Short mmCIF file of C-alpha atoms and ligand atoms in Angstrom, two decimals:
data_model
loop_
_atom_site.label_atom_id
_atom_site.label_comp_id
_atom_site.label_asym_id
_atom_site.label_seq_id
_atom_site.Cartn_x
_atom_site.Cartn_y
_atom_site.Cartn_z
CA UNK A 89 30.93 6.28 -44.60
CA UNK A 90 27.76 4.58 -45.69
CA UNK A 91 28.30 1.96 -43.04
CA UNK A 92 28.84 4.60 -40.35
CA UNK A 93 25.69 6.40 -41.44
CA UNK A 94 23.68 3.23 -41.10
CA UNK A 95 25.06 2.51 -37.67
CA UNK A 96 24.34 5.96 -36.40
CA UNK A 97 20.82 5.83 -37.78
CA UNK A 98 20.28 2.53 -36.01
CA UNK A 99 21.91 4.01 -32.95
CA UNK A 100 19.57 6.96 -33.10
CA UNK A 101 16.51 4.73 -33.44
CA UNK A 102 17.79 2.54 -30.62
CA UNK A 103 18.37 5.61 -28.48
CA UNK A 104 14.84 6.87 -29.08
CA UNK A 105 13.49 3.42 -28.26
CA UNK A 106 15.43 3.33 -24.97
CA UNK A 107 14.25 6.84 -24.14
CA UNK A 108 10.61 5.90 -24.78
CA UNK A 109 11.01 2.82 -22.57
CA UNK A 110 12.64 4.90 -19.82
CA UNK A 111 9.87 7.52 -19.88
CA UNK A 112 7.17 4.82 -19.90
CA UNK A 113 8.93 2.99 -17.06
CA UNK A 114 9.33 6.15 -14.99
CA UNK A 115 5.68 7.11 -15.30
CA UNK A 116 4.57 3.54 -14.57
CA UNK A 117 6.66 3.25 -11.42
CA UNK A 118 5.98 6.71 -10.03
CA UNK A 119 2.38 6.33 -11.13
CA UNK A 120 2.26 10.02 -12.06
CA UNK A 121 -1.20 11.40 -12.78
CA UNK A 122 -3.34 10.36 -9.88
CA UNK A 123 -6.95 10.93 -10.93
CA UNK A 124 -9.39 12.51 -8.51
CA UNK A 125 -11.69 10.03 -6.80
CA UNK A 126 -15.20 9.83 -8.25
CA UNK A 127 -16.69 8.15 -5.17
CA UNK A 128 -16.37 8.90 -1.45
CA UNK A 129 -12.69 8.96 -0.44
CA UNK A 130 -12.01 6.25 2.15
CA UNK A 131 -8.26 6.71 2.48
CA UNK A 132 -6.17 9.88 2.42
CA UNK A 133 -2.38 9.93 2.17
CA UNK A 134 -0.48 13.11 3.05
CA UNK A 135 2.99 14.34 3.95
CA UNK A 136 6.09 13.46 1.94
CA UNK A 137 4.41 12.30 -1.27
CA UNK A 138 4.83 13.46 -4.87
CA UNK A 139 1.56 12.32 -6.48
CA UNK A 140 -1.46 14.21 -5.21
CA UNK A 141 -5.03 14.79 -6.37
CA UNK A 142 -6.50 16.95 -3.60
CA UNK A 143 -4.30 19.88 -2.59
CA UNK A 144 -1.16 18.34 -1.11
CA UNK A 145 -2.88 15.03 -0.35
CA UNK A 146 -3.80 11.90 -2.28
CA UNK A 147 -7.38 10.74 -1.80
CA UNK A 148 -8.57 7.26 -2.77
CA UNK A 149 -12.09 5.94 -3.18
CA UNK A 150 -12.84 2.23 -3.07
CA UNK A 151 -12.57 1.81 -6.81
CA UNK A 152 -9.08 3.37 -6.92
CA UNK A 153 -7.92 1.08 -4.11
CA UNK A 154 -9.34 -1.95 -5.95
CA UNK A 155 -7.31 -0.89 -9.00
CA UNK A 156 -4.01 -1.33 -7.13
CA UNK A 157 -2.32 -4.74 -7.62
CA UNK A 158 -4.44 -7.30 -5.73
CA UNK A 159 -2.87 -9.43 -3.02
CA UNK A 160 -4.21 -11.97 -0.59
CA UNK A 161 -2.90 -13.27 2.70
CA UNK A 162 -3.88 -16.14 4.97
CA UNK A 163 -2.92 -15.55 8.56
CA UNK A 164 -3.84 -15.81 12.20
CA UNK A 165 -4.54 -12.47 13.88
CA UNK A 166 -4.34 -11.54 17.55
CA UNK A 167 -8.06 -10.75 17.64
CA UNK A 168 -9.66 -13.71 15.83
CA UNK A 169 -9.63 -17.51 16.16
CA UNK A 170 -7.95 -19.56 13.46
CA UNK A 171 -6.60 -18.57 10.07
CA UNK A 172 -8.39 -15.81 8.16
CA UNK A 173 -8.24 -15.10 4.44
CA UNK A 174 -7.65 -11.44 3.63
CA UNK A 175 -7.69 -9.64 0.29
CA UNK A 176 -6.54 -6.14 -0.52
CA UNK A 177 -3.41 -4.32 -1.67
CA UNK A 178 0.13 -4.01 -0.35
CA UNK A 179 1.10 -0.95 1.67
CA UNK A 180 4.27 -0.90 -0.43
CA UNK A 181 2.29 -0.56 -3.68
CA UNK A 182 0.08 2.19 -2.27
CA UNK A 183 3.12 4.15 -1.06
CA UNK A 184 4.80 3.77 -4.46
CA UNK A 185 1.59 4.99 -6.14
CA UNK A 186 1.75 8.27 -4.22
CA UNK A 187 5.55 8.59 -4.57
CA UNK A 188 6.13 8.41 -0.80
CA UNK A 189 9.64 9.25 0.42
CA UNK A 190 10.09 9.04 4.16
CA UNK A 191 11.12 7.11 7.25
CA UNK A 192 7.81 6.81 9.05
CA UNK A 193 4.16 6.40 8.21
CA UNK A 194 1.71 7.65 10.80
CA UNK A 195 -1.49 5.63 10.49
CA UNK A 196 -4.75 7.14 11.75
CA UNK A 197 -8.07 5.34 12.25
CA UNK A 198 -11.73 6.37 12.34
CA UNK A 199 -11.71 5.96 16.14
CA UNK A 200 -8.73 8.37 16.33
CA UNK A 201 -6.25 5.60 17.11
CA UNK A 202 -2.81 6.74 15.85
CA UNK A 203 0.46 4.84 15.55
CA UNK A 204 3.83 5.42 13.86
CA UNK A 205 5.01 2.60 11.62
CA UNK A 206 8.59 2.50 10.27
CA UNK A 207 8.59 2.65 6.46
CA UNK A 208 11.05 -0.29 6.48
CA UNK A 209 8.22 -2.65 7.56
CA UNK A 210 6.71 -2.32 4.10
CA UNK A 211 9.95 -3.23 2.35
CA UNK A 212 10.74 -6.12 4.67
CA UNK A 213 7.26 -7.63 4.80
CA UNK A 214 4.28 -7.93 2.48
CA UNK A 215 2.06 -5.81 4.72
CA UNK A 216 -1.49 -5.92 3.38
CA UNK A 217 -4.20 -3.32 3.60
CA UNK A 218 -7.18 -5.66 3.71
CA UNK A 219 -10.52 -4.74 2.15
CA UNK A 220 -12.16 -8.14 2.67
CA UNK A 221 -11.90 -10.98 5.19
CA UNK A 222 -13.01 -14.47 4.12
CA UNK A 223 -14.60 -12.95 1.02
CA UNK A 224 -16.66 -10.43 2.97
CA UNK A 225 -16.16 -6.73 2.68
CA UNK A 226 -14.82 -5.27 5.93
CA UNK A 227 -17.19 -2.65 7.33
CA UNK A 228 -16.51 0.12 9.83
CA UNK A 229 -18.37 -2.04 12.35
CA UNK A 230 -15.99 -4.89 11.79
CA UNK A 231 -12.41 -3.53 11.51
CA UNK A 232 -13.09 -1.97 8.12
CA UNK A 233 -13.29 -0.56 5.62
CA UNK A 234 -9.49 -0.94 5.68
CA UNK A 235 -7.37 -3.01 8.05
CA UNK A 236 -3.56 -3.18 8.08
CA UNK A 237 -2.70 -6.89 8.23
CA UNK A 238 0.84 -8.22 8.77
CA UNK A 239 1.96 -11.63 7.45
CA UNK A 240 2.21 -12.74 11.08
CA UNK A 241 2.39 -16.47 10.35
CA UNK A 242 5.38 -16.06 8.01
CA UNK A 243 7.82 -14.49 10.47
CA UNK A 244 8.24 -15.21 14.19
CA UNK A 245 9.36 -11.61 14.65
CA UNK A 246 5.86 -10.43 13.72
CA UNK A 247 4.23 -12.46 16.51
CA UNK A 248 4.89 -9.68 18.96
CA UNK A 249 2.91 -6.95 20.67
CA UNK A 250 5.08 -4.31 18.97
CA UNK A 251 3.59 -5.38 15.67
CA UNK A 252 0.07 -5.93 17.03
CA UNK A 253 -0.07 -2.16 17.64
CA UNK A 254 0.50 -1.64 13.91
CA UNK A 255 -2.50 -3.72 12.79
CA UNK A 256 -4.59 -0.59 12.49
CA UNK A 257 -8.24 -1.36 11.81
CA UNK A 258 -10.68 1.29 10.57
CA UNK A 259 -7.68 2.90 8.84
CA UNK A 260 -8.61 6.22 7.25
CA UNK A 261 -5.41 8.19 6.70
CA UNK A 262 -1.65 7.91 6.41
CA UNK A 263 0.94 10.63 6.91
CA UNK A 264 4.40 10.05 5.42
CA UNK A 265 7.31 11.73 7.25
N1 MTE B 401 -8.43 1.53 14.84
C1 MTE B 401 -7.78 0.94 15.83
N2 MTE B 401 -6.83 0.04 15.53
C2 MTE B 401 -6.16 -0.59 16.52
C3 MTE B 401 -6.40 -0.32 17.86
C4 MTE B 401 -7.42 0.65 18.13
O1 MTE B 401 -7.74 0.96 19.29
N3 MTE B 401 -8.08 1.24 17.10
N4 MTE B 401 -5.68 -0.96 18.83
C5 MTE B 401 -4.38 -1.55 18.45
C6 MTE B 401 -3.84 -2.44 19.47
S1 MTE B 401 -3.22 -1.71 20.87
C7 MTE B 401 -3.80 -3.80 19.31
S2 MTE B 401 -3.05 -4.80 20.44
C8 MTE B 401 -4.48 -4.42 18.16
C9 MTE B 401 -5.56 -5.35 18.63
O2 MTE B 401 -6.53 -4.53 19.23
P1 MTE B 401 -7.93 -5.10 19.78
O3 MTE B 401 -7.59 -6.30 20.60
O4 MTE B 401 -8.46 -3.95 20.57
O5 MTE B 401 -8.77 -5.40 18.59
O6 MTE B 401 -5.08 -3.50 17.27
C10 MTE B 401 -4.45 -2.27 17.12
N5 MTE B 401 -5.22 -1.50 16.17
MO1 MO B 402 -2.93 -3.48 22.32
#
């Protein structure tokens, strides 16, 4: 009896521990609680997302984007000579942050360029949203402030015009569908 009591107490404590871990894990991965931006929003995500901070959209200022896991990528591009060094965040991490569930992401740019990108691209490839190139902040004059950059040098498949269309520069919003 005593033994059983001890086991169940340990079991109970273990159960609570597992529950706490599960709750912590769930909130970390869904990234619940998206704070409102304090600076000018430079990227808006709408559509099929579960974490919002501005009506049914998620708005990000530069600081919030810098707080996403940092990634860098060295690659040729179709519009520059030689290899460029890009830094930013992964599209996959951004989409996880807003709890995106969909098949397609429609990317829109400041110059009203629009293109549909299959969601699967972001699972298959480490697609970067670049904020700097060769250590310099991208500006609206020069493909910025955000530029979708594919790891073109890592997969022959990506060295194709179909993917060049998806390298959206001056990115300002995403719509998940
Ligand atoms: N913002 C924006 N991104 C864009 C485009 C555009 O017109 N505006 N053109 C796309 C196309 S059609 C290609 S081939 C590549 C390279 O475009 P560029 O050679 O005009 O720079 O960028 C893509 N990204
Ligand atoms: Mo193009």
